[in-house]
PDB file of C-alpha atoms and ligand atoms in Angstrom:
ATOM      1  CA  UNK N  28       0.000   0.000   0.000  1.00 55.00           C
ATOM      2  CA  UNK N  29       2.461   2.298   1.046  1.00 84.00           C
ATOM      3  CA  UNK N  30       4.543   1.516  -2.705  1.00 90.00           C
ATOM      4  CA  UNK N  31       1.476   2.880  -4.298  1.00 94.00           C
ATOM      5  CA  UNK N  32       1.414   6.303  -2.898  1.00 95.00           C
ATOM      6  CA  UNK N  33       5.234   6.673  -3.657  1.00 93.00           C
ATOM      7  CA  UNK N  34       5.027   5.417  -6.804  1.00 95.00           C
ATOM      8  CA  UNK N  35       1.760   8.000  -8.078  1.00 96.00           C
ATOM      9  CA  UNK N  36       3.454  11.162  -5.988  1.00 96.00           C
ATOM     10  CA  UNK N  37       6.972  10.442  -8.127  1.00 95.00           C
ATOM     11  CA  UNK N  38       5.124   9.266 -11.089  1.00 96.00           C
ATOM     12  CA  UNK N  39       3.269  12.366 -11.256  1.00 97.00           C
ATOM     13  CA  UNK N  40       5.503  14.736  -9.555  1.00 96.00           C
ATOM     14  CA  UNK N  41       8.904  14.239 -10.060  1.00 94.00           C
ATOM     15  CA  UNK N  42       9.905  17.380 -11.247  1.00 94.00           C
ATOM     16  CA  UNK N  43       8.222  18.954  -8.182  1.00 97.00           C
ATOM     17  CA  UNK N  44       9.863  16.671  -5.635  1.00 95.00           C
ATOM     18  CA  UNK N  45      13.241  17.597  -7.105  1.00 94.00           C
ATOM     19  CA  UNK N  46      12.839  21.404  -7.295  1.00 96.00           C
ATOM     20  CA  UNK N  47      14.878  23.490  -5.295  1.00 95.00           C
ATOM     21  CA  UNK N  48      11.734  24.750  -4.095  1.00 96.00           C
ATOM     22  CA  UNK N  49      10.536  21.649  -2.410  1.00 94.00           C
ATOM     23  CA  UNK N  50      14.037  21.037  -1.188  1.00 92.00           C
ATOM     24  CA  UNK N  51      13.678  24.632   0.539  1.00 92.00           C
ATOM     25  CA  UNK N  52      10.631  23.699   2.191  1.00 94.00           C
ATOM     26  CA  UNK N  53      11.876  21.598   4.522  1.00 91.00           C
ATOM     27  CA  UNK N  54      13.879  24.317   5.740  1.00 90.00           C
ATOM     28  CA  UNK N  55      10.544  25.906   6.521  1.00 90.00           C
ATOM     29  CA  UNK N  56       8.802  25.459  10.050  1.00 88.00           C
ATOM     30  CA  UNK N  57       4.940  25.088   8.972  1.00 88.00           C
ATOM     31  CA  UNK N  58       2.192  24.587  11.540  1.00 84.00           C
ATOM     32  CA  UNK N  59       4.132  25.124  14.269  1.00 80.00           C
ATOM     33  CA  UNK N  60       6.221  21.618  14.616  1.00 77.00           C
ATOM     34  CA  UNK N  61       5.993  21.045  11.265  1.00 84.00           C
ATOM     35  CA  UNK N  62       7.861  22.090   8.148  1.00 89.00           C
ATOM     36  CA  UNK N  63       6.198  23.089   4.683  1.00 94.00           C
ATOM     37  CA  UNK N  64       7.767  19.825   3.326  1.00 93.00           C
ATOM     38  CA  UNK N  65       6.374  17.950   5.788  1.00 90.00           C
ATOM     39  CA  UNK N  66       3.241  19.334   5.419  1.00 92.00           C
ATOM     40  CA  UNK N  67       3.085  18.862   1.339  1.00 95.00           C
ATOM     41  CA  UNK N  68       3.739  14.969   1.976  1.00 94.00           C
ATOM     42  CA  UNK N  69       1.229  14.653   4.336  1.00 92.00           C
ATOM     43  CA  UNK N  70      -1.335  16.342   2.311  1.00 96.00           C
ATOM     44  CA  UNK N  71      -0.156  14.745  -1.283  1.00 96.00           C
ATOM     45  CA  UNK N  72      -0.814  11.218   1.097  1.00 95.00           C
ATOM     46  CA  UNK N  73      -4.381  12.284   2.211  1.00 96.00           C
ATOM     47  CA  UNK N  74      -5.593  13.151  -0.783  1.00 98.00           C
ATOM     48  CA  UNK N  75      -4.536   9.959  -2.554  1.00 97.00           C
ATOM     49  CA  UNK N  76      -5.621   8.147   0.291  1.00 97.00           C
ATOM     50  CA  UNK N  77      -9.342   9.539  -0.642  1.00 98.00           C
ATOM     51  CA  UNK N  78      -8.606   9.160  -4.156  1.00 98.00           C
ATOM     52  CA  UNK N  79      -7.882   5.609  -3.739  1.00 97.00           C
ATOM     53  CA  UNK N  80     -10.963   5.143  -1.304  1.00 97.00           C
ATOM     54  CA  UNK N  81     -13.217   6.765  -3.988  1.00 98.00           C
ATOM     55  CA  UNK N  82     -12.274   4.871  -6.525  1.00 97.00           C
ATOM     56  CA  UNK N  83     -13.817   1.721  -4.373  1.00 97.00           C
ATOM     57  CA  UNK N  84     -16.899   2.879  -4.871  1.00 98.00           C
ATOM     58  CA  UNK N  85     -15.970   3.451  -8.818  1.00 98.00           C
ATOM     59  CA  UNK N  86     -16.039   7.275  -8.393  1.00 98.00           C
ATOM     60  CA  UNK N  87     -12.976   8.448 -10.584  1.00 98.00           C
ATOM     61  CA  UNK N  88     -10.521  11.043 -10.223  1.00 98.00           C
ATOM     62  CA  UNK N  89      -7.640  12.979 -11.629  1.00 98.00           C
ATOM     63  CA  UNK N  90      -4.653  11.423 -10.441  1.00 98.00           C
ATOM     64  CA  UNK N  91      -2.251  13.927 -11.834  1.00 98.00           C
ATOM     65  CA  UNK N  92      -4.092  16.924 -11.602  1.00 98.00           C
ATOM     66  CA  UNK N  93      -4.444  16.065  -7.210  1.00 98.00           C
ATOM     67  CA  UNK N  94      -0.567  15.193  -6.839  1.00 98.00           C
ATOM     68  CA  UNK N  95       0.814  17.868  -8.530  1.00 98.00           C
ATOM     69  CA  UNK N  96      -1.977  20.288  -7.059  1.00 98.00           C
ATOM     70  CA  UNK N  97      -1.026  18.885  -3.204  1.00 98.00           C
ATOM     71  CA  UNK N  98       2.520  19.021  -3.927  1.00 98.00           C
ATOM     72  CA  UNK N  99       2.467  22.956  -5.021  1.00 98.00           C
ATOM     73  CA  UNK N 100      -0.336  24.149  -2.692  1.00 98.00           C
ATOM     74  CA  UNK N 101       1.885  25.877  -0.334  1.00 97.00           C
ATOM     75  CA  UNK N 102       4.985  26.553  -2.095  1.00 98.00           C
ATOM     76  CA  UNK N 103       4.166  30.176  -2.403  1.00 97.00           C
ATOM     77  CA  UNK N 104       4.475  29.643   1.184  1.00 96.00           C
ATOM     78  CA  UNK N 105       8.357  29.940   1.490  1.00 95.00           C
ATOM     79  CA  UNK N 106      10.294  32.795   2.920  1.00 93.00           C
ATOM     80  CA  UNK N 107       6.504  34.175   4.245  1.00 93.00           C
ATOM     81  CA  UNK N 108       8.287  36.318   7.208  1.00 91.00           C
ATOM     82  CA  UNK N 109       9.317  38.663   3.817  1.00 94.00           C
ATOM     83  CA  UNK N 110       7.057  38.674   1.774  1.00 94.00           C
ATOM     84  CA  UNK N 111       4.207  38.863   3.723  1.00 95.00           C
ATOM     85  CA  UNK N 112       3.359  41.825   6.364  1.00 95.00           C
ATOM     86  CA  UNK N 113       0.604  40.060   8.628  1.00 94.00           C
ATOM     87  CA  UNK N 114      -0.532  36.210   8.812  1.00 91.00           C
ATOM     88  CA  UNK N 115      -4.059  37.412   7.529  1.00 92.00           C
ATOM     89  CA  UNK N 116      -2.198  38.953   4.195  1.00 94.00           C
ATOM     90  CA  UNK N 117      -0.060  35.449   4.085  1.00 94.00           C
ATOM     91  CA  UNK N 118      -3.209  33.506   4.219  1.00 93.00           C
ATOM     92  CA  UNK N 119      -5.198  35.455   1.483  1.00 94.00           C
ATOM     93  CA  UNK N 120      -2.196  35.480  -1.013  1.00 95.00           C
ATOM     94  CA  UNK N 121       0.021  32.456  -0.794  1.00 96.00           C
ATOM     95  CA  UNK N 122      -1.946  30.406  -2.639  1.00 97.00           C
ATOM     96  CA  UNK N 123      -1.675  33.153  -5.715  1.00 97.00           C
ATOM     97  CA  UNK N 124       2.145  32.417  -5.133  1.00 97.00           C
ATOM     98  CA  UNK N 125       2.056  29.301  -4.610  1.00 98.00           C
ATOM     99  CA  UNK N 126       0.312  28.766  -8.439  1.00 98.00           C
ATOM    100  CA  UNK N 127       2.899  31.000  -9.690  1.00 98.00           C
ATOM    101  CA  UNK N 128       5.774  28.937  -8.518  1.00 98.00           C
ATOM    102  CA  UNK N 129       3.598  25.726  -9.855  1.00 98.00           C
ATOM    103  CA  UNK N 130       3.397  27.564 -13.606  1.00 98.00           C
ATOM    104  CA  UNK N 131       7.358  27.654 -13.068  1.00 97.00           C
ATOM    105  CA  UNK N 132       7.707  23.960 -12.115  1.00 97.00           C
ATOM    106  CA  UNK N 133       5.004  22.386 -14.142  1.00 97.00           C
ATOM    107  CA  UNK N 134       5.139  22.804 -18.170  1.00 94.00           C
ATOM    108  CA  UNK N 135       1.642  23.958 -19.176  1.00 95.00           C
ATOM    109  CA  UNK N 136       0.129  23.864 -15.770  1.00 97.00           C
ATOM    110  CA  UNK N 137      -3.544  22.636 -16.763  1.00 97.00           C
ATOM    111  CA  UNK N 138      -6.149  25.155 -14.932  1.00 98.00           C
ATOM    112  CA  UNK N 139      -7.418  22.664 -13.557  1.00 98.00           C
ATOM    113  CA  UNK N 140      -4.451  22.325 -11.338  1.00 98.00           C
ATOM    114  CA  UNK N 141      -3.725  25.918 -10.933  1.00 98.00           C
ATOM    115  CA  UNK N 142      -7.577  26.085  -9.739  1.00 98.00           C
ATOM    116  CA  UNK N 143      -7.179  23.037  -7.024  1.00 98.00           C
ATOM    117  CA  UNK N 144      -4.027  25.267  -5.684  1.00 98.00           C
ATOM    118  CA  UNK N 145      -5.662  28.765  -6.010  1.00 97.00           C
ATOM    119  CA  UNK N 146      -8.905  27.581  -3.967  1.00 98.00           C
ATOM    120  CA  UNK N 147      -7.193  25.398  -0.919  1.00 97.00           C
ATOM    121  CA  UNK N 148      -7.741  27.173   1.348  1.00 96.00           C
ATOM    122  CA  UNK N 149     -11.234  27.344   1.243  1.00 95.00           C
ATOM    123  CA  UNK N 150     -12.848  27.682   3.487  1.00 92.00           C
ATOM    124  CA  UNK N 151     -10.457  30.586   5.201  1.00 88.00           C
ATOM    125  CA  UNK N 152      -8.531  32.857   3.261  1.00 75.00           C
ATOM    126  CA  UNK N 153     -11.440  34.246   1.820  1.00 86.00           C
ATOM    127  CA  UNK N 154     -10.473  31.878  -1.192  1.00 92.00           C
ATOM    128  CA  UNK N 155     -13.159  31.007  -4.256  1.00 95.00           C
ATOM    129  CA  UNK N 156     -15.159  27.453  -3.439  1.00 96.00           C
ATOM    130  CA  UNK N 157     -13.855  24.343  -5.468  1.00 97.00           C
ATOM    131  CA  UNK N 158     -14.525  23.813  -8.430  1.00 97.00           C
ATOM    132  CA  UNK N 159     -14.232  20.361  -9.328  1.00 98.00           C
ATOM    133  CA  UNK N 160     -13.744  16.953  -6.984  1.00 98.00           C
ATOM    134  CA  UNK N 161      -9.675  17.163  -6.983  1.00 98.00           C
ATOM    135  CA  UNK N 162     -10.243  20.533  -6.010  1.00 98.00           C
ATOM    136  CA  UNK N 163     -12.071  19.450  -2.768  1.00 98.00           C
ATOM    137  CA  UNK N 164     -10.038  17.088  -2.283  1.00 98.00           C
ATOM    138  CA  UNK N 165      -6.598  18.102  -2.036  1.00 98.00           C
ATOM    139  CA  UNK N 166      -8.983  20.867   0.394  1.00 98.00           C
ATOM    140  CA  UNK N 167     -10.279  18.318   2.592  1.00 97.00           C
ATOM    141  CA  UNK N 168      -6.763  16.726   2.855  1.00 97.00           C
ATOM    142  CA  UNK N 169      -5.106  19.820   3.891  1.00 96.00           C
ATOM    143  CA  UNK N 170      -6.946  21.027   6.735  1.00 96.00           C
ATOM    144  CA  UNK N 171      -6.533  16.421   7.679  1.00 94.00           C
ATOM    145  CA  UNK N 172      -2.744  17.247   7.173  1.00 92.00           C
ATOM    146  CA  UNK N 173      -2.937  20.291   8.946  1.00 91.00           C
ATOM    147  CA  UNK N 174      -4.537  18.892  12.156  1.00 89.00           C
ATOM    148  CA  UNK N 175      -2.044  15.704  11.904  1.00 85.00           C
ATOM    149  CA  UNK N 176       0.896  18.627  11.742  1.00 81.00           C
ATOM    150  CA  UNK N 177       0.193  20.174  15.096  1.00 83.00           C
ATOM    151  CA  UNK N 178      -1.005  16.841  16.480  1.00 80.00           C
ATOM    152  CA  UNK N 179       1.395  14.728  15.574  1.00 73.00           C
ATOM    153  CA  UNK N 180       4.348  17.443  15.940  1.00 66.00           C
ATOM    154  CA  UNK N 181       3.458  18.214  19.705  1.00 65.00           C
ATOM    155  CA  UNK N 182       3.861  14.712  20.097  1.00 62.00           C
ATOM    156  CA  UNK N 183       7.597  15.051  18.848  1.00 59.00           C
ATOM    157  CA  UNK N 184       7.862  17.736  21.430  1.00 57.00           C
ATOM    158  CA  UNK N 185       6.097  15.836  24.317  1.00 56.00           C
ATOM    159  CA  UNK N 186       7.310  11.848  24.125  1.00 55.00           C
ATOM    160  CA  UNK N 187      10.355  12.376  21.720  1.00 52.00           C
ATOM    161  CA  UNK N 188       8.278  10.231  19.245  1.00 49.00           C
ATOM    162  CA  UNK N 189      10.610  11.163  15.727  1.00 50.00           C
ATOM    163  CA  UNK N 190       8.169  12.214  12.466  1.00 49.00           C
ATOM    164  CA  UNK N 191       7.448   9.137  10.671  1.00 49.00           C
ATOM    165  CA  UNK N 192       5.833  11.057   7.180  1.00 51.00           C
ATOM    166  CA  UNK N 193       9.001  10.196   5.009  1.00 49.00           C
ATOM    167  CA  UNK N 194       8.693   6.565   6.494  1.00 49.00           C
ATOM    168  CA  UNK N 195       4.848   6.546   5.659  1.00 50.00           C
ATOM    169  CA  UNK N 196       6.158   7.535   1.783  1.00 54.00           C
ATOM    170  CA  UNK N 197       8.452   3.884   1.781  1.00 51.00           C
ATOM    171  CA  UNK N 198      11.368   6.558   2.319  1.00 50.00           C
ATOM    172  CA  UNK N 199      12.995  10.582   1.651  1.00 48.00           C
ATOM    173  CA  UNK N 200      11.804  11.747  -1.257  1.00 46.00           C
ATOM    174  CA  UNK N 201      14.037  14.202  -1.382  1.00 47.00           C
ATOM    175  CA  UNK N 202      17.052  13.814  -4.039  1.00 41.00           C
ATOM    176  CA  UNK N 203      19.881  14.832  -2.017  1.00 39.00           C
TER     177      UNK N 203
HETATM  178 FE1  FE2 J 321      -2.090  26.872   2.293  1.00 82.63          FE
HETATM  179 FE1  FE2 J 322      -1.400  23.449   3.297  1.00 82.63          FE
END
């Protein structure tokens, strides 16, 4: 089980994983205990996770379109402390940025995509409703990876307990 979610997040974002933007991310605290690499992972998991779980009851979805949307969501994200004056404006605009840096790492981002990122944060941000089922999706799955970040991260703090997301993944994704 745990193969299969590797193998669709590299199969379908590869060039993501390896951009120095995703390697930057973990640099990132996200979420308080998390990082913003952490935090992609977790969300490009939960959304397959539904994906997969939809697809039981023969409901199908885009399986490109939801990796490569989860995996950019929040790379607009990085260095927020200068680009951003408040939390409020970071919340309303990073997922603007984030799409940007997605148009950069994806050739002939399908709108689609760009749409699931530009509306993730719905409800909060005061961001535009989804528009399709990947779209509520990778939505659903963030504010699931979200709650698992500060959950799961005050555990670290509390018992010691390391993060187990790149062990969930079969491994590091990351190429260094
Ligand atoms: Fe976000
Ligand atoms: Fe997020």
């Amino acid at each position: 089980m745990k193969r299969r979610y590797k193998n669709d997040i590299e199969r379908y974002g590869s060039d993501i994983l390896n951009s120095d933007e995703l390697q930057h991310a973990y640099d990132q605290t996200h979420h308080r205990w998390s990082t913003v690499g952490e935090h992609t992972l977790r969300v490009a998991a939960a959304s397959l996770a539904i994906c997969y779980a939809l697809r039981k009851i023969h409901v199908s979805t885009d399986t490109s379109a939801v990796v490569k949307g989860a995996l950019c969501h929040d790379l607009g994200i990085l260095g927020r402390y200068d680009k951003y004056k408040s939390n409020k404006e970071c919340s309303r605009q990073h997922p603007a940025d984030s799409v940007e840096v997605a148009r950069r790492l994806v050739e002939d981002l399908p709108e689609k995509t760009a749409d699931i990122i530009e509306r993730h944060m719905w409800p909060a941000g005061h961001s535009k409703a989804p528009n399709s089922l990947e779209c509520m999706i990778v939505s659903v799955a963030d504010k699931y990876a979200a709650i698992k970040d500060l959950v799961q991260g005050s555990e670290i703090k509390h018992t010691g307990i390391k993060n187990k997301v790149h062990d969930f993944l079969g491994g590091d994704t990351r190429s260094d």
